[in-house]
XYZ file of N, CA and C in Angstrom:
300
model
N 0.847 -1.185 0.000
C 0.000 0.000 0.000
C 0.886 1.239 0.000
N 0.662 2.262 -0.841
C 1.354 3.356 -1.080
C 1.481 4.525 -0.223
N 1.986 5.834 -0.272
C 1.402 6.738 0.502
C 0.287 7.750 -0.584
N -0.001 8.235 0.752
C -1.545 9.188 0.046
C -0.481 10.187 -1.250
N -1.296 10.514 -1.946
C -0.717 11.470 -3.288
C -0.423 12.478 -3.003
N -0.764 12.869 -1.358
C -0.197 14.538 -1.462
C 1.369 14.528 -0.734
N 1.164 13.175 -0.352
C 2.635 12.999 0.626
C 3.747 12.058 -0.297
N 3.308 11.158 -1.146
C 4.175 10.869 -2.234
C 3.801 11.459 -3.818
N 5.216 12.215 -4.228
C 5.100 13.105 -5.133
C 5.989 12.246 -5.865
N 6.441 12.192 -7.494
C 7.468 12.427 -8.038
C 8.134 13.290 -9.076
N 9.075 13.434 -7.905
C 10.235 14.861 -8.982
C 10.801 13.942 -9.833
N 10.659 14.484 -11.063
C 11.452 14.160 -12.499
C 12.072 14.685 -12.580
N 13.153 14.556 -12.892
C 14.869 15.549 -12.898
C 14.858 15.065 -14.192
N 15.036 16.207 -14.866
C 15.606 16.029 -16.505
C 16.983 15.403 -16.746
N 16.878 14.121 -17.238
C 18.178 13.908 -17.734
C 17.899 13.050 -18.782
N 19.066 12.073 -19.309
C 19.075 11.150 -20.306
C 18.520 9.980 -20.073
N 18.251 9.958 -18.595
C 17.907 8.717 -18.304
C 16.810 8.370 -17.783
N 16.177 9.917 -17.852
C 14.762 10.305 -17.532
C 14.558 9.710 -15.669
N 15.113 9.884 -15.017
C 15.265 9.606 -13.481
C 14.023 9.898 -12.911
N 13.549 9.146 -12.441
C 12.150 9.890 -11.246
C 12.741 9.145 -10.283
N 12.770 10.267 -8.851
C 12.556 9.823 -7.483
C 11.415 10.237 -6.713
N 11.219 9.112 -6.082
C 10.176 9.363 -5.103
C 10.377 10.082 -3.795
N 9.603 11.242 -3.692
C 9.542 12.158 -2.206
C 8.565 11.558 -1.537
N 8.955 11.440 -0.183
C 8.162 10.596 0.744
C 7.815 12.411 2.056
N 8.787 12.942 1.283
C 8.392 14.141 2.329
C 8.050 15.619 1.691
N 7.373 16.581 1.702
C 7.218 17.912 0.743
C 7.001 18.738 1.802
N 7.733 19.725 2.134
C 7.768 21.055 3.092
C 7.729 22.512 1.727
N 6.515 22.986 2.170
C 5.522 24.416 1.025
C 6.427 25.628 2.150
N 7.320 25.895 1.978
C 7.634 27.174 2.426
C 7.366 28.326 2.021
N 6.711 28.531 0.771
C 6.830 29.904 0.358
C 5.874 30.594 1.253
N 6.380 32.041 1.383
C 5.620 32.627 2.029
C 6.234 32.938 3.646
N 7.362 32.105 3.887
C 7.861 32.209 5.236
C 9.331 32.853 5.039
N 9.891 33.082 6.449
C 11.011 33.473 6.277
C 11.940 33.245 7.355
N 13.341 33.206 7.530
C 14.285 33.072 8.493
C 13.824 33.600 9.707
N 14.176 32.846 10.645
C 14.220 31.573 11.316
C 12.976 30.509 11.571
N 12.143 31.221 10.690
C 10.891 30.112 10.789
C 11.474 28.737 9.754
N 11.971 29.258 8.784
C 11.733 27.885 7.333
C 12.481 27.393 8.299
N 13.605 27.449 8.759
C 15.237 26.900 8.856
C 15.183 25.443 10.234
N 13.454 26.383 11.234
C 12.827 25.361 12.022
C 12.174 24.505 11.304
N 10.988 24.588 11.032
C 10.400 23.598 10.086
C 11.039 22.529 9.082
N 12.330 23.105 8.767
C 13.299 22.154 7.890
C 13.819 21.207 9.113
N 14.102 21.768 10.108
C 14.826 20.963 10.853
C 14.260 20.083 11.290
N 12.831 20.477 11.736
C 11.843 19.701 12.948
C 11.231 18.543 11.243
N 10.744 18.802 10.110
C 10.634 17.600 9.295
C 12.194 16.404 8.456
N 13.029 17.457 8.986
C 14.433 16.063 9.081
C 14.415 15.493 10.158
N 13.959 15.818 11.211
C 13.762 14.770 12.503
C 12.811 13.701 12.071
N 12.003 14.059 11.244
C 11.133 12.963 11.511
C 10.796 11.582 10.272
N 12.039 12.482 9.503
C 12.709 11.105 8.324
C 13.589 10.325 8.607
N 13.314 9.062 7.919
C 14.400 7.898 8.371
C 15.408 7.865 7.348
N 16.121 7.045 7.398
C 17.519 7.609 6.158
C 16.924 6.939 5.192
N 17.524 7.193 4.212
C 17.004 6.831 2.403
C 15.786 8.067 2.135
N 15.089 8.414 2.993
C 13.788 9.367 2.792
C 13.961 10.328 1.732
N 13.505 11.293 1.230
C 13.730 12.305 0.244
C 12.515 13.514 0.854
N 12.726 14.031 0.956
C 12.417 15.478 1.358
C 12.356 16.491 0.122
N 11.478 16.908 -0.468
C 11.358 18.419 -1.523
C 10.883 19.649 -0.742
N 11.718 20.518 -0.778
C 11.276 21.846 -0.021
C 11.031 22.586 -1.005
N 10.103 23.718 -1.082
C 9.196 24.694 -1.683
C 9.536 25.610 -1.222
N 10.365 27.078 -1.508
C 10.576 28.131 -0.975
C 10.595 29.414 -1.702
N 10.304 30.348 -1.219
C 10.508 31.774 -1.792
C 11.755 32.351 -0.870
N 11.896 32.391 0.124
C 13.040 32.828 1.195
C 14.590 33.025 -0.036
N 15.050 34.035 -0.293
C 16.413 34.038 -0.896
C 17.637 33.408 0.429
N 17.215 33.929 1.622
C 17.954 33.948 2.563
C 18.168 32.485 3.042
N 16.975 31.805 2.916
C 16.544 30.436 3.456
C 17.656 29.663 2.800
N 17.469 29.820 1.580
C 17.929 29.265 0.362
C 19.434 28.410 0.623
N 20.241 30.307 0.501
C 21.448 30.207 0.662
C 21.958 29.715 2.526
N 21.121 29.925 3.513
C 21.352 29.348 4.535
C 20.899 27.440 5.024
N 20.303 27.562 4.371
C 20.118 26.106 4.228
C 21.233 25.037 3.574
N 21.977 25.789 2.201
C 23.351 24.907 1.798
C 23.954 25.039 2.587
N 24.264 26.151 3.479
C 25.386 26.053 4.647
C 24.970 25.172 5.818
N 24.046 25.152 6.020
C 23.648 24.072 6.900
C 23.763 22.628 6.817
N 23.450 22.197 5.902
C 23.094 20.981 5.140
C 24.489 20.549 5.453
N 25.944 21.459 5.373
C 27.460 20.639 5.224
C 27.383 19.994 6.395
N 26.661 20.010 7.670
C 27.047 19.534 8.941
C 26.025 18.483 9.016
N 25.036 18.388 8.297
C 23.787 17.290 8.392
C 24.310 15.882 7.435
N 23.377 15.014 8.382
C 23.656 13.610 7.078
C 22.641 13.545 6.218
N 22.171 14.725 5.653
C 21.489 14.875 4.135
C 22.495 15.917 3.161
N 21.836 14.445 1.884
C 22.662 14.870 0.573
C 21.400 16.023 -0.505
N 22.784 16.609 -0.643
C 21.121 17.580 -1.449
C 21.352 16.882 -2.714
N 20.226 16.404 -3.576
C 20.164 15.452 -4.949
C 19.862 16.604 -5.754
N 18.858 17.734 -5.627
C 18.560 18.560 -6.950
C 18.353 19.971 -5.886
N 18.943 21.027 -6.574
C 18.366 22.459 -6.298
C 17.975 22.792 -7.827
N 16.817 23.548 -8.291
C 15.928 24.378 -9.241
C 15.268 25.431 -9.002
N 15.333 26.211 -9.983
C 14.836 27.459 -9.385
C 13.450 27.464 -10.280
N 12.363 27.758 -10.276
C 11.122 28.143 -10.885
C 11.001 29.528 -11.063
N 9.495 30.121 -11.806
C 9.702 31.264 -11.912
C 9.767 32.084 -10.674
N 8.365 31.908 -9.583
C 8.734 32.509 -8.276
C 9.053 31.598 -7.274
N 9.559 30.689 -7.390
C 9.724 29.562 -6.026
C 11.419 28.506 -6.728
N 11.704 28.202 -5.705
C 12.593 27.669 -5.647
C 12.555 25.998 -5.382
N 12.902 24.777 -5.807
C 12.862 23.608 -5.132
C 13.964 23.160 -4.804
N 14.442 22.675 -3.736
C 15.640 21.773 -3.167
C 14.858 20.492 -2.212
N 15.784 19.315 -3.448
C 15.888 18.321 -2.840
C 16.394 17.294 -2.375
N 16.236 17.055 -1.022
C 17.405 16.418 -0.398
C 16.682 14.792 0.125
N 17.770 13.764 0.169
C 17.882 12.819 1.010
C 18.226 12.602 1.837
N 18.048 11.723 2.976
C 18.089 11.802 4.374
C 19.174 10.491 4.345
N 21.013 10.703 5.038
C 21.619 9.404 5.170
C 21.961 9.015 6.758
N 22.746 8.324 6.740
C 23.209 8.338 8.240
C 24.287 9.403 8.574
N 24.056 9.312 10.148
C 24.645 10.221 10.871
C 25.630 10.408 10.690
N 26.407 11.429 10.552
C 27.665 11.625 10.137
C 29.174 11.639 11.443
N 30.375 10.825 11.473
C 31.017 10.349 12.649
C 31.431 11.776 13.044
N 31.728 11.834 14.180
C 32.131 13.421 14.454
C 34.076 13.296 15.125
């Protein structure tokens, strides 16, 4: 049994090999801004298990660029950033913890 359609999406990434992955997670940010997105990003990576995929939705410029800086210390890989006309998508997978 699948998940409901609003919680499994699939992003098609243009390539040669025509790739679809499945998002098991979608965070709609537009409309918010620092330090709200940067919680909400954090508090829905808590609650993915590794392999997961996460697509975030944002307008935030600030979010954007603070979120790649973040991400270097997390055990998520970002797979696609795109920009749309007014929104932005980044999407990441969830791995294991990273050794410190």
């Amino acid at each position: 049994m699948g998940l409901p359609a609003a919680v499994e999406r699939v992003f098609a990434r243009p390539s040669i090999l025509k790739l679809e992955i499945k998002v098991t997670h979608v965070l709609d940010l537009r409309g918010l801004i620092l330090p709200l997105t940067l919680l909400k990003i954090t508090q829905g990576l808590r609650k993915m298990g590794t392999g997961e995929k996460m697509e975030i939705i944002g307008t935030d410029p600030d979010t954007r660029r603070d979120l790649l800086r973040v991400l270097g210390t997390s055990p998520c890989e970002v797979l696609s950033v795109r920009d749309e006309n007014d929104y932005y998508l980044v999407l990441l997978k969830k791995g294991t913890a990273k050794a410190v």
